[in-house]
C-alpha cells in the first residue's frame, strides 16, 4: 500500500472540507463554519514556521485521503508533542491510519533528537472513539487514562478523552 505524508499545502483545503462533516467530526464537536475552517487551514499552513509542529495530508497513491499532525503544547505542566488524525470514510479500516501514524512517529522521533524537544508524543481521542483508541494501542502508545481535554484549544469546551503516550527516545 502506497501511503505517504505530504506537508500541508494550499491544495489541501478541499481535503479539510471533506473532513468537516458530521460523521468525521462527531467526536470533536461537529463541523465548523466555513470561516473557522479557513482559519484552521491558515493555521495549518503556518505551522512549519513556528518550529513547533507540522500538518500533513495523508496520501494513498496520489489521492488525499486523510490528515495527520503533530504540534508542541503544554500538558499538565510539561511540554509534549500532541498528534491527531483523520481518514476519510471510504478509506477507513484499510490500514491507512496505521501507516500514517507509523510514518509520523518516525518524523517526530527525528525532531525530538533536539536537546530541548519534548520526549513524549500524546494522542487524546475521545473515550467513545473506539477506532482511534485501538489505533493508539496498535501504534505502541501506552494508555495513561481518561482525562478532560479542551478542544478546540482556547474554547473552554472539555471533552472526555483518553491520554495515550509514546516515548520518543
mmCIF file of N, CA and C in Angstrom, residues 3-85:
data_model
loop_
_atom_site.group_PDB
_atom_site.id
_atom_site.type_symbol
_atom_site.label_atom_id
_atom_site.label_comp_id
_atom_site.label_asym_id
_atom_site.label_seq_id
_atom_site.Cartn_x
_atom_site.Cartn_y
_atom_site.Cartn_z
ATOM 1 N N UNK A 3 1.139 4.508 1.047
ATOM 2 C CA UNK A 3 0.679 5.584 1.929
ATOM 3 C C UNK A 3 1.875 6.457 2.250
ATOM 4 N N UNK A 4 1.697 7.759 2.076
ATOM 5 C CA UNK A 4 2.781 8.680 2.417
ATOM 6 C C UNK A 4 2.196 9.980 2.959
ATOM 7 N N UNK A 5 3.046 10.726 3.632
ATOM 8 C CA UNK A 5 2.659 12.007 4.200
ATOM 9 C C UNK A 5 3.240 13.117 3.336
ATOM 10 N N UNK A 6 2.396 14.109 3.069
ATOM 11 C CA UNK A 6 2.824 15.271 2.283
ATOM 12 C C UNK A 6 2.562 16.515 3.125
ATOM 13 N N UNK A 7 3.552 17.394 3.275
ATOM 14 C CA UNK A 7 3.303 18.610 4.058
ATOM 15 C C UNK A 7 2.057 19.351 3.571
ATOM 16 N N UNK A 8 1.320 19.910 4.519
ATOM 17 C CA UNK A 8 0.080 20.627 4.218
ATOM 18 C C UNK A 8 0.357 21.759 3.249
ATOM 19 N N UNK A 9 -0.534 21.935 2.281
ATOM 20 C CA UNK A 9 -0.371 22.980 1.272
ATOM 21 C C UNK A 9 -1.736 23.588 0.970
ATOM 22 N N UNK A 10 -1.728 24.624 0.157
ATOM 23 C CA UNK A 10 -2.973 25.293 -0.218
ATOM 24 C C UNK A 10 -3.956 24.317 -0.853
ATOM 25 N N UNK A 11 -3.458 23.325 -1.562
ATOM 26 C CA UNK A 11 -4.336 22.371 -2.241
ATOM 27 C C UNK A 11 -5.066 21.444 -1.265
ATOM 28 N N UNK A 12 -4.658 21.413 -0.011
ATOM 29 C CA UNK A 12 -5.293 20.534 0.980
ATOM 30 C C UNK A 12 -6.587 21.121 1.548
ATOM 31 N N UNK A 13 -6.939 22.347 1.161
ATOM 32 C CA UNK A 13 -8.182 22.928 1.662
ATOM 33 C C UNK A 13 -9.383 22.058 1.298
ATOM 34 N N UNK A 14 -9.402 21.489 0.111
ATOM 35 C CA UNK A 14 -10.507 20.618 -0.277
ATOM 36 C C UNK A 14 -10.592 19.403 0.651
ATOM 37 N N UNK A 15 -9.457 18.838 1.004
ATOM 38 C CA UNK A 15 -9.433 17.713 1.951
ATOM 39 C C UNK A 15 -10.027 18.147 3.290
ATOM 40 N N UNK A 16 -9.635 19.312 3.765
ATOM 41 C CA UNK A 16 -10.160 19.809 5.038
ATOM 42 C C UNK A 16 -11.687 19.933 4.978
ATOM 43 N N UNK A 17 -12.196 20.389 3.858
ATOM 44 C CA UNK A 17 -13.659 20.481 3.694
ATOM 45 C C UNK A 17 -14.297 19.100 3.690
ATOM 46 N N UNK A 18 -13.635 18.108 3.102
ATOM 47 C CA UNK A 18 -14.175 16.738 3.072
ATOM 48 C C UNK A 18 -14.153 16.102 4.459
ATOM 49 N N UNK A 19 -13.246 16.547 5.312
ATOM 50 C CA UNK A 19 -13.174 16.056 6.689
ATOM 51 C C UNK A 19 -14.231 16.738 7.561
ATOM 52 N N UNK A 20 -14.646 17.921 7.195
ATOM 53 C CA UNK A 20 -15.541 18.760 8.001
ATOM 54 C C UNK A 20 -17.008 18.334 7.843
ATOM 55 N N UNK A 21 -17.304 17.102 8.230
ATOM 56 C CA UNK A 21 -18.662 16.558 8.128
ATOM 57 C C UNK A 21 -19.125 16.100 9.505
ATOM 58 N N UNK A 22 -20.441 15.970 9.685
ATOM 59 C CA UNK A 22 -20.934 15.463 10.976
ATOM 60 C C UNK A 22 -20.325 14.103 11.336
ATOM 61 N N UNK A 23 -20.196 13.208 10.369
ATOM 62 C CA UNK A 23 -19.634 11.881 10.639
ATOM 63 C C UNK A 23 -18.173 11.964 11.067
ATOM 64 N N UNK A 24 -17.380 12.744 10.348
ATOM 65 C CA UNK A 24 -15.943 12.816 10.639
ATOM 66 C C UNK A 24 -15.653 13.609 11.910
ATOM 67 N N UNK A 25 -16.497 14.556 12.271
ATOM 68 C CA UNK A 25 -16.206 15.441 13.401
ATOM 69 C C UNK A 25 -17.117 15.168 14.603
ATOM 70 N N UNK A 26 -17.748 13.990 14.638
ATOM 71 C CA UNK A 26 -18.700 13.704 15.714
ATOM 72 C C UNK A 26 -18.048 13.639 17.084
ATOM 73 N N UNK A 27 -16.779 13.285 17.160
ATOM 74 C CA UNK A 27 -16.104 13.174 18.456
ATOM 75 C C UNK A 27 -15.448 14.474 18.896
ATOM 76 N N UNK A 28 -15.460 15.491 18.037
ATOM 77 C CA UNK A 28 -14.776 16.750 18.354
ATOM 78 C C UNK A 28 -15.677 17.966 18.170
ATOM 79 N N UNK A 29 -16.960 17.791 18.429
ATOM 80 C CA UNK A 29 -17.858 18.933 18.455
ATOM 81 C C UNK A 29 -18.605 19.246 17.181
ATOM 82 N N UNK A 30 -18.445 18.452 16.151
ATOM 83 C CA UNK A 30 -19.197 18.665 14.925
ATOM 84 C C UNK A 30 -18.487 19.554 13.925
ATOM 85 N N UNK A 31 -19.098 19.712 12.751
ATOM 86 C CA UNK A 31 -18.486 20.517 11.685
ATOM 87 C C UNK A 31 -18.322 21.977 12.093
ATOM 88 N N UNK A 32 -17.342 22.605 11.472
ATOM 89 C CA UNK A 32 -17.080 24.021 11.717
ATOM 90 C C UNK A 32 -17.656 24.861 10.578
ATOM 91 N N UNK A 33 -18.077 26.094 10.877
ATOM 92 C CA UNK A 33 -18.483 27.006 9.794
ATOM 93 C C UNK A 33 -17.274 27.319 8.894
ATOM 94 N N UNK A 34 -17.571 27.730 7.676
ATOM 95 C CA UNK A 34 -16.517 27.992 6.685
ATOM 96 C C UNK A 34 -15.453 28.962 7.207
ATOM 97 N N UNK A 35 -15.847 29.989 7.908
ATOM 98 C CA UNK A 35 -14.883 30.967 8.437
ATOM 99 C C UNK A 35 -13.869 30.289 9.372
ATOM 100 N N UNK A 36 -14.359 29.428 10.258
ATOM 101 C CA UNK A 36 -13.454 28.712 11.173
ATOM 102 C C UNK A 36 -12.588 27.715 10.415
ATOM 103 N N UNK A 37 -13.161 27.085 9.408
ATOM 104 C CA UNK A 37 -12.412 26.124 8.609
ATOM 105 C C UNK A 37 -11.260 26.813 7.879
ATOM 106 N N UNK A 38 -11.523 27.980 7.319
ATOM 107 C CA UNK A 38 -10.462 28.732 6.636
ATOM 108 C C UNK A 38 -9.379 29.177 7.618
ATOM 109 N N UNK A 39 -9.785 29.569 8.816
ATOM 110 C CA UNK A 39 -8.798 29.950 9.846
ATOM 111 C C UNK A 39 -7.944 28.742 10.218
ATOM 112 N N UNK A 40 -8.572 27.575 10.341
ATOM 113 C CA UNK A 40 -7.830 26.336 10.646
ATOM 114 C C UNK A 40 -6.830 26.049 9.526
ATOM 115 N N UNK A 41 -7.260 26.178 8.291
ATOM 116 C CA UNK A 41 -6.374 25.943 7.145
ATOM 117 C C UNK A 41 -5.170 26.885 7.195
ATOM 118 N N UNK A 42 -5.403 28.153 7.505
ATOM 119 C CA UNK A 42 -4.285 29.115 7.606
ATOM 120 C C UNK A 42 -3.326 28.713 8.734
ATOM 121 N N UNK A 43 -3.875 28.253 9.863
ATOM 122 C CA UNK A 43 -3.007 27.802 10.975
ATOM 123 C C UNK A 43 -2.158 26.606 10.537
ATOM 124 N N UNK A 44 -2.769 25.685 9.814
ATOM 125 C CA UNK A 44 -2.016 24.512 9.345
ATOM 126 C C UNK A 44 -0.893 24.934 8.400
ATOM 127 N N UNK A 45 -1.177 25.875 7.521
ATOM 128 C CA UNK A 45 -0.146 26.350 6.592
ATOM 129 C C UNK A 45 1.002 27.036 7.329
ATOM 130 N N UNK A 46 0.690 27.706 8.433
ATOM 131 C CA UNK A 46 1.696 28.466 9.187
ATOM 132 C C UNK A 46 2.491 27.606 10.169
ATOM 133 N N UNK A 47 2.054 26.396 10.440
ATOM 134 C CA UNK A 47 2.706 25.580 11.474
ATOM 135 C C UNK A 47 4.219 25.413 11.293
ATOM 136 N N UNK A 48 4.720 25.098 10.108
ATOM 137 C CA UNK A 48 6.174 24.876 9.990
ATOM 138 C C UNK A 48 7.007 26.080 10.415
ATOM 139 N N UNK A 49 6.511 27.289 10.175
ATOM 140 C CA UNK A 49 7.269 28.497 10.522
ATOM 141 C C UNK A 49 7.450 28.641 12.031
ATOM 142 N N UNK A 50 6.582 28.019 12.814
ATOM 143 C CA UNK A 50 6.695 28.113 14.273
ATOM 144 C C UNK A 50 7.787 27.205 14.824
ATOM 145 N N UNK A 51 8.154 26.178 14.065
ATOM 146 C CA UNK A 51 9.133 25.214 14.554
ATOM 147 C C UNK A 51 8.569 24.304 15.636
ATOM 148 N N UNK A 52 7.253 24.333 15.831
ATOM 149 C CA UNK A 52 6.639 23.573 16.919
ATOM 150 C C UNK A 52 5.700 22.472 16.434
ATOM 151 N N UNK A 53 5.687 22.208 15.120
ATOM 152 C CA UNK A 53 4.824 21.154 14.615
ATOM 153 C C UNK A 53 4.603 21.263 13.133
ATOM 154 N N UNK A 54 3.828 20.301 12.625
ATOM 155 C CA UNK A 54 3.547 20.285 11.196
ATOM 156 C C UNK A 54 2.285 19.473 10.932
ATOM 157 N N UNK A 55 1.521 19.919 9.955
ATOM 158 C CA UNK A 55 0.331 19.222 9.484
ATOM 159 C C UNK A 55 0.670 18.545 8.169
ATOM 160 N N UNK A 56 0.107 17.359 7.967
ATOM 161 C CA UNK A 56 0.345 16.599 6.741
ATOM 162 C C UNK A 56 -0.977 16.130 6.150
ATOM 163 N N UNK A 57 -1.024 16.060 4.838
ATOM 164 C CA UNK A 57 -2.082 15.336 4.145
ATOM 165 C C UNK A 57 -1.595 13.887 4.046
ATOM 166 N N UNK A 58 -2.500 12.954 4.255
ATOM 167 C CA UNK A 58 -2.191 11.535 4.083
ATOM 168 C C UNK A 58 -2.603 11.168 2.663
ATOM 169 N N UNK A 59 -1.656 10.651 1.916
ATOM 170 C CA UNK A 59 -1.920 10.278 0.537
ATOM 171 C C UNK A 59 -1.905 8.769 0.371
ATOM 172 N N UNK A 60 -2.853 8.274 -0.387
ATOM 173 C CA UNK A 60 -2.865 6.888 -0.853
ATOM 174 C C UNK A 60 -2.635 6.998 -2.347
ATOM 175 N N UNK A 61 -1.464 6.599 -2.788
ATOM 176 C CA UNK A 61 -1.068 6.903 -4.158
ATOM 177 C C UNK A 61 -0.958 8.405 -4.284
ATOM 178 N N UNK A 62 -1.728 8.993 -5.173
ATOM 179 C CA UNK A 62 -1.710 10.446 -5.341
ATOM 180 C C UNK A 62 -2.970 11.119 -4.816
ATOM 181 N N UNK A 63 -3.825 10.361 -4.119
ATOM 182 C CA UNK A 63 -5.084 10.899 -3.628
ATOM 183 C C UNK A 63 -4.994 11.237 -2.141
ATOM 184 N N UNK A 64 -5.449 12.446 -1.790
ATOM 185 C CA UNK A 64 -5.507 12.853 -0.388
ATOM 186 C C UNK A 64 -6.691 12.147 0.272
ATOM 187 N N UNK A 65 -6.381 11.310 1.284
ATOM 188 C CA UNK A 65 -7.420 10.510 1.928
ATOM 189 C C UNK A 65 -7.530 10.774 3.424
ATOM 190 N N UNK A 66 -6.700 11.660 3.943
ATOM 191 C CA UNK A 66 -6.741 11.951 5.370
ATOM 192 C C UNK A 66 -5.718 12.995 5.754
ATOM 193 N N UNK A 67 -5.628 13.220 7.054
ATOM 194 C CA UNK A 67 -4.666 14.193 7.585
ATOM 195 C C UNK A 67 -4.099 13.665 8.893
ATOM 196 N N UNK A 68 -2.927 14.154 9.217
ATOM 197 C CA UNK A 68 -2.274 13.804 10.477
ATOM 198 C C UNK A 68 -1.309 14.932 10.826
ATOM 199 N N UNK A 69 -1.124 15.169 12.106
ATOM 200 C CA UNK A 69 -0.280 16.286 12.530
ATOM 201 C C UNK A 69 0.421 15.965 13.836
ATOM 202 N N UNK A 70 1.394 16.810 14.137
ATOM 203 C CA UNK A 70 1.953 16.863 15.488
ATOM 204 C C UNK A 70 2.221 18.323 15.785
ATOM 205 N N UNK A 71 2.113 18.672 17.042
ATOM 206 C CA UNK A 71 2.493 20.021 17.469
ATOM 207 C C UNK A 71 2.855 19.990 18.949
ATOM 208 N N UNK A 72 3.689 20.933 19.311
ATOM 209 C CA UNK A 72 4.140 21.048 20.687
ATOM 210 C C UNK A 72 3.114 21.833 21.488
ATOM 211 N N UNK A 73 2.906 21.414 22.733
ATOM 212 C CA UNK A 73 1.962 22.106 23.611
ATOM 213 C C UNK A 73 2.304 21.804 25.061
ATOM 214 N N UNK A 74 1.733 22.598 25.935
ATOM 215 C CA UNK A 74 1.861 22.357 27.366
ATOM 216 C C UNK A 74 0.745 21.402 27.781
ATOM 217 N N UNK A 75 1.083 20.377 28.535
ATOM 218 C CA UNK A 75 0.099 19.438 29.054
ATOM 219 C C UNK A 75 0.494 19.087 30.487
ATOM 220 N N UNK A 76 -0.345 19.482 31.398
ATOM 221 C CA UNK A 76 -0.145 19.203 32.816
ATOM 222 C C UNK A 76 1.242 19.652 33.290
ATOM 223 N N UNK A 77 1.613 20.874 32.862
ATOM 224 C CA UNK A 77 2.863 21.476 33.303
ATOM 225 C C UNK A 77 4.109 20.998 32.588
ATOM 226 N N UNK A 78 3.958 20.250 31.529
ATOM 227 C CA UNK A 78 5.105 19.705 30.803
ATOM 228 C C UNK A 78 4.912 19.952 29.310
ATOM 229 N N UNK A 79 6.008 20.156 28.584
ATOM 230 C CA UNK A 79 5.956 20.289 27.137
ATOM 231 C C UNK A 79 5.899 18.892 26.515
ATOM 232 N N UNK A 80 4.926 18.700 25.640
ATOM 233 C CA UNK A 80 4.754 17.429 24.943
ATOM 234 C C UNK A 80 4.509 17.716 23.470
ATOM 235 N N UNK A 81 4.548 16.675 22.667
ATOM 236 C CA UNK A 81 4.005 16.732 21.318
ATOM 237 C C UNK A 81 2.650 16.046 21.366
ATOM 238 N N UNK A 82 1.700 16.619 20.632
ATOM 239 C CA UNK A 82 0.371 16.039 20.510
ATOM 240 C C UNK A 82 0.147 15.655 19.056
ATOM 241 N N UNK A 83 -0.568 14.576 18.831
ATOM 242 C CA UNK A 83 -0.917 14.172 17.479
ATOM 243 C C UNK A 83 -2.410 13.918 17.371
ATOM 244 N N UNK A 84 -2.895 14.005 16.161
ATOM 245 C CA UNK A 84 -4.279 13.679 15.849
ATOM 246 C C UNK A 84 -4.369 13.386 14.362
ATOM 247 N N UNK A 85 -5.422 12.670 13.950
ATOM 248 C CA UNK A 85 -5.519 12.221 12.566
ATOM 249 C C UNK A 85 -6.967 12.093 12.139
#
